[in-house]
CSV table of C-alpha atoms and ligand atoms in Angstrom, one decimal:
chain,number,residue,atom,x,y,z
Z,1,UNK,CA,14.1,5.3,17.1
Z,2,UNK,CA,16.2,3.2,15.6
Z,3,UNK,CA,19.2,5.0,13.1
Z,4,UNK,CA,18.7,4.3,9.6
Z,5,UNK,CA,21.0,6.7,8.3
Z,6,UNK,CA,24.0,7.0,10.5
Z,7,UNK,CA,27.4,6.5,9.0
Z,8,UNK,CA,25.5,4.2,5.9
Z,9,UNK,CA,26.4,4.6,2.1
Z,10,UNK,CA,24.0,5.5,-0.1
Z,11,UNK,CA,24.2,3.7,-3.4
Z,12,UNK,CA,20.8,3.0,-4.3
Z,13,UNK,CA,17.0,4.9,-2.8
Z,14,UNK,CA,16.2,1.2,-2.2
Z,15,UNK,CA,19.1,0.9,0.4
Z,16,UNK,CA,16.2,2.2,2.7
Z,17,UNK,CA,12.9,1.7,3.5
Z,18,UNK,CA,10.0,4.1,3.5
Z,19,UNK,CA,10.0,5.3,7.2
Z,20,UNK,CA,13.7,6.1,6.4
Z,21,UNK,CA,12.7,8.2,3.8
Z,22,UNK,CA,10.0,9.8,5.4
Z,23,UNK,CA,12.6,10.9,8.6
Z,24,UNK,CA,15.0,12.4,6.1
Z,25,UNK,CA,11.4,14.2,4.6
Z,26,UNK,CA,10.5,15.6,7.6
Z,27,UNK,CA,14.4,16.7,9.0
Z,28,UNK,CA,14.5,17.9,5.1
Z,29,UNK,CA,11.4,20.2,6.2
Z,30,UNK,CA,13.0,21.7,9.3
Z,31,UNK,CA,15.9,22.5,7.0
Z,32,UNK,CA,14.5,24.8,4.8
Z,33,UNK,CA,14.6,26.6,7.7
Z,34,UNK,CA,18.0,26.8,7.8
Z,35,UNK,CA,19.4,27.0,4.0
Z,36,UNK,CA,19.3,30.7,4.0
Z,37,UNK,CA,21.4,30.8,6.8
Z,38,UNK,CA,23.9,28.6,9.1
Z,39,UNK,CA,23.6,25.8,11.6
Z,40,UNK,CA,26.8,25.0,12.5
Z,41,UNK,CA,26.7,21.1,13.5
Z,42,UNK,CA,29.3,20.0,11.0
Z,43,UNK,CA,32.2,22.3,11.6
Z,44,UNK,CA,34.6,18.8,12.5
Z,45,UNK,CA,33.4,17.3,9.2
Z,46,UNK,CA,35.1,17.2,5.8
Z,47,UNK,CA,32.7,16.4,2.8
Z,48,UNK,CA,34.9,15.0,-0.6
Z,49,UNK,CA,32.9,15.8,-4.0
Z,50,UNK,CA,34.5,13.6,-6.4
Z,51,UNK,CA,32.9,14.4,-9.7
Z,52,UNK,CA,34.7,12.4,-12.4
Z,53,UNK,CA,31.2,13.1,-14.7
Z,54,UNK,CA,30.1,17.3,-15.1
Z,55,UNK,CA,27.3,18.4,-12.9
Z,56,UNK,CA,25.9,21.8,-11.6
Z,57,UNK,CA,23.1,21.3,-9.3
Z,58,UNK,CA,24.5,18.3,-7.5
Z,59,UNK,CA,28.1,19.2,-6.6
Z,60,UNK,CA,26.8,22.3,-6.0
Z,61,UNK,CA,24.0,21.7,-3.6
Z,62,UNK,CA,25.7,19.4,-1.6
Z,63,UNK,CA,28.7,22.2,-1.3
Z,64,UNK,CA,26.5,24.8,-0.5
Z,65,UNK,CA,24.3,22.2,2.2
Z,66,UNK,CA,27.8,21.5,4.1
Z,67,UNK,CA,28.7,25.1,4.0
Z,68,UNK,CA,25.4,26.3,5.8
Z,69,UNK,CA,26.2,23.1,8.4
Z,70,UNK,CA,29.7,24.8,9.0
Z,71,UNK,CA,31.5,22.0,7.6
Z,72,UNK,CA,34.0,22.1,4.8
Z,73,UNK,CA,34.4,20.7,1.1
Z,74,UNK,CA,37.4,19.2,-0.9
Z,75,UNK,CA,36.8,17.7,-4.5
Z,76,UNK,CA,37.2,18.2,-8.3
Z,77,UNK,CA,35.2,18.2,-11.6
Z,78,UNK,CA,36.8,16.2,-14.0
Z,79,UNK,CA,39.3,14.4,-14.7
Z,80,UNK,CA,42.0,16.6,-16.2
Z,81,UNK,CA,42.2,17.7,-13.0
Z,82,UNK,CA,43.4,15.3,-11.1
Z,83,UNK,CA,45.9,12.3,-11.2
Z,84,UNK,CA,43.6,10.1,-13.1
Z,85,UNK,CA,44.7,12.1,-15.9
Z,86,UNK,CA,48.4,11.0,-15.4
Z,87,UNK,CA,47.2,7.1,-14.7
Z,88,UNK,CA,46.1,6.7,-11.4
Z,89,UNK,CA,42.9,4.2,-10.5
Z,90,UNK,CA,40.2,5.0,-8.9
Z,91,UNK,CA,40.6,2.7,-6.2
Z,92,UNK,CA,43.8,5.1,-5.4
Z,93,UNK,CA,42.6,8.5,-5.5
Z,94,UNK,CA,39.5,7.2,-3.7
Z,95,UNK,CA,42.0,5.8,-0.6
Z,96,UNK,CA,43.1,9.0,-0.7
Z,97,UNK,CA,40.2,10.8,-0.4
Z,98,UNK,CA,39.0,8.5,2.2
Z,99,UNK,CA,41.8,9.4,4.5
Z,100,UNK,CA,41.2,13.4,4.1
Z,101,UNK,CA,37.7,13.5,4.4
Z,102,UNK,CA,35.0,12.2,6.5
Z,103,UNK,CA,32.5,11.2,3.4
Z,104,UNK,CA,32.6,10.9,-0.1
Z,105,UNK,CA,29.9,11.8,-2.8
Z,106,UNK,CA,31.0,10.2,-6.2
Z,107,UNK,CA,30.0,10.7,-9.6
Z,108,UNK,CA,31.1,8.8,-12.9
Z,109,UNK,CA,30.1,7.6,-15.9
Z,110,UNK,CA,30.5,4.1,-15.2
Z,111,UNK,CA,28.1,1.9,-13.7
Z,112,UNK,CA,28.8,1.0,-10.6
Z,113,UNK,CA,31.9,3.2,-9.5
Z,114,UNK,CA,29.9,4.5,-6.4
Z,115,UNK,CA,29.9,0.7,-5.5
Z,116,UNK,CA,33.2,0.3,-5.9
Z,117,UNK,CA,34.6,2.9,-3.7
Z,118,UNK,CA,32.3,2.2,-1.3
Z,119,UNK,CA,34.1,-1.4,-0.7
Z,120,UNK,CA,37.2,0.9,-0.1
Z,121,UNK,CA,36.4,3.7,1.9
Z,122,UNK,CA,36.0,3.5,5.1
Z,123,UNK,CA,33.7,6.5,5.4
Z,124,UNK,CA,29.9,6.5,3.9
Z,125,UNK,CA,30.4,7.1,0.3
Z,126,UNK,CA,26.9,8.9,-1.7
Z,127,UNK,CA,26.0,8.0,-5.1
Z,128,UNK,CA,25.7,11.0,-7.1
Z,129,UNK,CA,25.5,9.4,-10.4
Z,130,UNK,CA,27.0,6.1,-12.0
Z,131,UNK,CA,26.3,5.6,-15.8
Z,132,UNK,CA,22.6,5.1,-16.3
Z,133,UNK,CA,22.1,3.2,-12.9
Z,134,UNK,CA,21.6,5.2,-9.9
Z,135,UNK,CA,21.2,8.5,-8.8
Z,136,UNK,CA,19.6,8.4,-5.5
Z,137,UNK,CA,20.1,11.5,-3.9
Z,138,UNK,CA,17.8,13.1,-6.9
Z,139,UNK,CA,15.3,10.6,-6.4
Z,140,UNK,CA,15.0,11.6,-2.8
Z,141,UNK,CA,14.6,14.8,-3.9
Z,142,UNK,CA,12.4,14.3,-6.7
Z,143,UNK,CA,9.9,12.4,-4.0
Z,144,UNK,CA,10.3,15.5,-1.3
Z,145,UNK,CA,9.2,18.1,-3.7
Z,146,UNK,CA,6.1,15.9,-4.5
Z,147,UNK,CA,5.4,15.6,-0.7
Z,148,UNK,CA,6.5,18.8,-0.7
Z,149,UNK,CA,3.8,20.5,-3.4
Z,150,UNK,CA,0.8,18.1,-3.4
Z,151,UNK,CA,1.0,16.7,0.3
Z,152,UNK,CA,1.3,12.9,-0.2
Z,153,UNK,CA,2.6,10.3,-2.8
Z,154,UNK,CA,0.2,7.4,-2.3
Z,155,UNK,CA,-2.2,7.5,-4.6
Z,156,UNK,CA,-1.1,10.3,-7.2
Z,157,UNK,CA,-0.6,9.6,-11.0
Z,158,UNK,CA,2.5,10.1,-12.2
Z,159,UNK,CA,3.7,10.4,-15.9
Z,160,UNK,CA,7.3,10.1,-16.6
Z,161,UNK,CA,8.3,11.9,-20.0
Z,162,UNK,CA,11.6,11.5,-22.3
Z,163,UNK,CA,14.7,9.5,-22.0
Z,164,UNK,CA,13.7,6.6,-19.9
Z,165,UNK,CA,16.0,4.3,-21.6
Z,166,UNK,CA,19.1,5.6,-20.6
Z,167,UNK,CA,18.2,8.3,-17.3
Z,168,UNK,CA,19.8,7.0,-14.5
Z,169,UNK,CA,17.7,9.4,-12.1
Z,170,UNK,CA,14.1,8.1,-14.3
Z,171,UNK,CA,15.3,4.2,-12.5
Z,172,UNK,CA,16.3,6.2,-9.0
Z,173,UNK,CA,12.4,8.0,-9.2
Z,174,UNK,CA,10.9,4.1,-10.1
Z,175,UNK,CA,12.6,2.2,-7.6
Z,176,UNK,CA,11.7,5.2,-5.1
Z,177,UNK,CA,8.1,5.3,-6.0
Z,178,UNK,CA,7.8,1.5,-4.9
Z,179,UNK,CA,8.4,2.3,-1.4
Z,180,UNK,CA,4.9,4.5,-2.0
Z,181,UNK,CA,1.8,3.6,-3.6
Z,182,UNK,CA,0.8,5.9,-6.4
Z,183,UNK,CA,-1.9,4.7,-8.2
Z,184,UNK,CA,-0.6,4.8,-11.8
Z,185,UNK,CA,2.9,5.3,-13.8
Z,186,UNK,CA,2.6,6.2,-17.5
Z,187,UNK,CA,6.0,5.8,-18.9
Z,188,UNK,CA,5.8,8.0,-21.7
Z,189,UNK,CA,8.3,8.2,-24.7
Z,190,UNK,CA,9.2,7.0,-28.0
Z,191,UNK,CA,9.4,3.0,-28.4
Z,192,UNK,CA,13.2,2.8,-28.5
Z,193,UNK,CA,13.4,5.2,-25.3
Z,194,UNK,CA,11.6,3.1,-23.3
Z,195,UNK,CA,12.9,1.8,-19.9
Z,196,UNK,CA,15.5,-1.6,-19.7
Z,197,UNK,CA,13.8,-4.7,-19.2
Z,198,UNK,CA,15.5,-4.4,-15.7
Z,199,UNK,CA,13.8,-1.5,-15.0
Z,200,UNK,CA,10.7,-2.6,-15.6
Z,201,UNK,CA,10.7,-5.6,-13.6
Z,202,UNK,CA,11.3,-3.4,-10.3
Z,203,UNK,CA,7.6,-2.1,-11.0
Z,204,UNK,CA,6.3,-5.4,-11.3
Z,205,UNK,CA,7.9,-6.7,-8.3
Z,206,UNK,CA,6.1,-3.8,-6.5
Z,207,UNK,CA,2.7,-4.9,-8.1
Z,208,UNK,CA,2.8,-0.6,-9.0
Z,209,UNK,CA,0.4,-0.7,-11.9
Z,210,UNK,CA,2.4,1.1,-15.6
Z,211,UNK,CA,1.5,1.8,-18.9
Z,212,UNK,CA,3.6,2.6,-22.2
Z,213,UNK,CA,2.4,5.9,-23.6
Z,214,UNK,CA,3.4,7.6,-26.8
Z,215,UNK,CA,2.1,10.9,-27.1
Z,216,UNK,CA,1.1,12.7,-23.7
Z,217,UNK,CA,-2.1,14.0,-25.2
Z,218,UNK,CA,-3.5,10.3,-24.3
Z,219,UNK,CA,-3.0,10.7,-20.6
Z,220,UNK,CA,-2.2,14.4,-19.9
Z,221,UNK,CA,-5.5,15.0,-18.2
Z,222,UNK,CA,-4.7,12.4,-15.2
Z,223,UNK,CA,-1.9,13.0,-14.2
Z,224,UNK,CA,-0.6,14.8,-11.2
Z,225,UNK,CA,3.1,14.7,-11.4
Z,226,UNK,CA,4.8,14.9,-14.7
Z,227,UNK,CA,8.5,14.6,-14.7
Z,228,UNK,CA,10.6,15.5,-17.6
Z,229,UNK,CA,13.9,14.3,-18.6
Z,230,UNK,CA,16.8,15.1,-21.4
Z,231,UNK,CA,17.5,13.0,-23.5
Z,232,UNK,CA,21.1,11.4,-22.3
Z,233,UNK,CA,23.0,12.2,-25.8
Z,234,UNK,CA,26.3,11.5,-24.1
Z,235,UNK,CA,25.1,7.9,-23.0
Z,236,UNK,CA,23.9,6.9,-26.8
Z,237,UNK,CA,26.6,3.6,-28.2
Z,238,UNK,CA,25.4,5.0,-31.4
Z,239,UNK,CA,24.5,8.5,-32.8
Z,240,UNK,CA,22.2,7.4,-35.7
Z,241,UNK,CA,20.4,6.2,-32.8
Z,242,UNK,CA,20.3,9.6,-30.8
Z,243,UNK,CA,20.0,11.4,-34.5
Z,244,UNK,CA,16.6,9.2,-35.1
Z,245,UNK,CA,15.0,10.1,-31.3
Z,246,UNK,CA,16.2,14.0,-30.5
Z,247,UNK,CA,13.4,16.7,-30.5
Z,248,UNK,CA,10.8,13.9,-30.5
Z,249,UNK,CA,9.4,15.6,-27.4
Z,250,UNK,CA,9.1,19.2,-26.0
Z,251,UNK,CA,6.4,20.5,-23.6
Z,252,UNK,CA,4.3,23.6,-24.5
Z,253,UNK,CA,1.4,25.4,-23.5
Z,254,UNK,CA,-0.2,23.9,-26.0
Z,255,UNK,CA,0.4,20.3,-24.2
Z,256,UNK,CA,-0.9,21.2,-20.8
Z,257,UNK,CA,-4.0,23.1,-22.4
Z,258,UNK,CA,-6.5,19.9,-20.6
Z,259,UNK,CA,-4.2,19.3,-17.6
Z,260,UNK,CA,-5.4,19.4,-14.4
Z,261,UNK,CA,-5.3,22.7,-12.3
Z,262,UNK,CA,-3.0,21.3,-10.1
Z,263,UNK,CA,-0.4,19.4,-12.0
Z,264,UNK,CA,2.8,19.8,-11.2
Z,265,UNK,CA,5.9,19.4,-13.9
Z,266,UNK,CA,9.2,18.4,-12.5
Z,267,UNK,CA,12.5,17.7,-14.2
Z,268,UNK,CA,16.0,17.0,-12.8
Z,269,UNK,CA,17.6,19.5,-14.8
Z,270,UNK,CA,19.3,20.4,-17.1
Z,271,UNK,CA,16.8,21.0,-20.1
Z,272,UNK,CA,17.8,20.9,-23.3
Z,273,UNK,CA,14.6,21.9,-25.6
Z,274,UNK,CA,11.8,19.4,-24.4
Z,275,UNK,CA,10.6,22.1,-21.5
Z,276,UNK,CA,9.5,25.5,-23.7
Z,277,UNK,CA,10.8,28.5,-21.3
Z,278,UNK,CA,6.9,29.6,-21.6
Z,279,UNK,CA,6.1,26.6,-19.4
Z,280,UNK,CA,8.7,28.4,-16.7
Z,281,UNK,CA,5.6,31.2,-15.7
Z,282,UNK,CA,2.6,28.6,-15.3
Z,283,UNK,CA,1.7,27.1,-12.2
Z,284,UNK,CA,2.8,23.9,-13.0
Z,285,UNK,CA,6.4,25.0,-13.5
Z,286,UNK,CA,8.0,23.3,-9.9
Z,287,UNK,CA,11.5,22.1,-11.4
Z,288,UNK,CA,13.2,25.1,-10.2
Z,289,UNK,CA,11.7,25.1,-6.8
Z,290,UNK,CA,13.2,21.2,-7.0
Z,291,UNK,CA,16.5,22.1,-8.0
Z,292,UNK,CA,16.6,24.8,-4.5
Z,293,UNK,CA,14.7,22.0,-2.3
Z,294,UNK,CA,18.2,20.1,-3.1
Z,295,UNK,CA,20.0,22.1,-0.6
Z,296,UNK,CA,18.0,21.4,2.4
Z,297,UNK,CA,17.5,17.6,1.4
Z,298,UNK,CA,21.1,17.5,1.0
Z,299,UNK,CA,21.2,19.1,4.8
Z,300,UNK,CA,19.2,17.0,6.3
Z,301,UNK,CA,21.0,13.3,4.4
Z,302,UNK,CA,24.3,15.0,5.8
Z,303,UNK,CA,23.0,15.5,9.2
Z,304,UNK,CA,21.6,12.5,9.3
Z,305,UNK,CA,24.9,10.2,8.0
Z,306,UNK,CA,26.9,12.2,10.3
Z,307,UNK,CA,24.7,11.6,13.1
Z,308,UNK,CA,23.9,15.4,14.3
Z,309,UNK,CA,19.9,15.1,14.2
Z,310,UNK,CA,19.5,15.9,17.3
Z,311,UNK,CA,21.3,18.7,17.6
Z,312,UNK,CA,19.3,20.2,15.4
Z,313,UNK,CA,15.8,20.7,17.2
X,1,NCD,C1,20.9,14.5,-13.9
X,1,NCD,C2,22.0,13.5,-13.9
X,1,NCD,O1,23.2,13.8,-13.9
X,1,NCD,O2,21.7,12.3,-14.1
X,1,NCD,N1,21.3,15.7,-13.4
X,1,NCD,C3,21.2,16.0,-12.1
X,1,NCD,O3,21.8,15.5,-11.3
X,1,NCD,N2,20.2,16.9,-11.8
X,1,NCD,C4,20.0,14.5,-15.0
X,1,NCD,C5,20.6,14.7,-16.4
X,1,NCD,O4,21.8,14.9,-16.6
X,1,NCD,O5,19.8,14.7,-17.3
């Protein structure tokens, strides 16, 4: 077969194609295996976690996935820690991490940044966040824990609730679902959160067939997927802006009271208030269940840009 994933970057989910997707699915499956305990195929590697931007799950989970491969981390949160603080570019400290490690996974505010140091390293460098653009590792792992729970992606309905104006992993789950072919998208949220124009033209491109929603009672009933996000406070230009749209959603049990049975409600985490904790105990609750599949899709994207899938079986 031929290697899709071997030694690429990965910027954007659309950087591959749906049969690469599906291989990283089904290595992500045999890894679950594994994420309690260790397969040492990447003791020679050194992973760099550059995370100029916070984060918990995502510099975390892809620690914890190169630890259980045997491999080894380097990296820093922030950027008081580090040289930037005292004037150096990026394009510096990424040269530098380029030369200890053997990959790099990036985060920063800016769009683009992931881009960037890809052009100068010489190793793959992951996206793991840039502004409100991508965040493609979460998209991959927001599409395995639908494949995951409900068995297939074509043809499910999928409601997408909250800040989809300024979400960078609400454009990484669109552009992802075009490689598949659900049968509907309701993009549901306040008027002024609704996604860029540049957004929506990726799901008109892919003929997918969307809807505007305001109030989820409309459509709660079809849908079998609905995924939650924050609201992005740090990424509003203007605060009377974020003042006018915080707290205009917030999933209860009231909201799911004419669901169906087996809806499933996702959400990249963290939540702020728009996920009651009484929703935690349902059925539907999968976000946390997402948020521990990251380690084993993080396993398997390692393994597979590294090259060590077949040492695996
Ligand atoms: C997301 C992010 O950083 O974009 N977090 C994550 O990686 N799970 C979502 C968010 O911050 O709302």
């Amino acid at each position: 077969m031929e290697r899709c994933w071997l030694g690429r970057d990965v910027l954007s989910i659309l950087d591959f194609d749906r049969k690469c997707i599906e291989e990283l699915f089904n290595l992500t499956l045999i890894m679950e295996k594994y994420s309690r305990t260790r397969l040492n195929i990447l003791e020679d590697k050194v992973l760099a976690l550059a995370f100029f931007e916070p984060s918990t799950r995502t510099r975390l989970s892809f620690e914890t996935a190169m630890k259980r491969l045997g491999g080894s981390t380097i990296g820093f949160t922030g950027e008081e820690a580090i040289s930037v603080s005292k004037g150096e570019s990026i394009a510096d400290t990424v040269r530098m991490l380029d030369s200890y490690a053997d990959a790099i996974v990036i985060r920063h505010s800016l769009e683009g940044v992931a881009k960037y140091a890809a052009e100068i390293a010489n190793n793959p460098v992951i996206n793991a966040g840039d502004g409100t653009q991508n965040h493609p590792t979460q998209a991959m792992l927001d599409l395995y824990t639908i494949w995951r729970e409900l068995g297939e992606i074509d043809g499910i309905c999928v409601g997408i609730l909250g800040d989809l104006k300024y979400a960078r992993t609400v454009k990484s789950l669109i552009e992802g679902l075009t490689l598949f072919r659900p049968s509907k998208i309701y993009l549901i949220s306040p008027p002024a959160l609704r996604p860029r124009r540049e957004v929506l033209a990726i799901l008109e491109n892919a003929g997918l067939k969307y809807s505007h929603v305001e109030n989820i009672d409309e459509v709660i009933r079809e849908l079998d997927v609905l995924y939650v996000v924050r609201i992005q406070k740090e990424r509003f230009p203007d605060v009377v802006e974020y003042e006018r749209v915080k707290g205009s959603y917030r999933i209860t049990l009231e909201t799911l009271k004419n669901c169906k049975d087996t809806l499933i409600i996702l959400h990249p985490l963290p939540r702020v208030d728009e996920i009651d904790p009484q929703v935690d105990s349902t059925r539907h609750a999968r976000y946390f269940k997402q948020a521990a599949y990251g380690v084993p899709l993080r396993m398997a994207l390692l393994t597979l840009i590294f090259g060590r899938e077949d040492k695996v079986r």
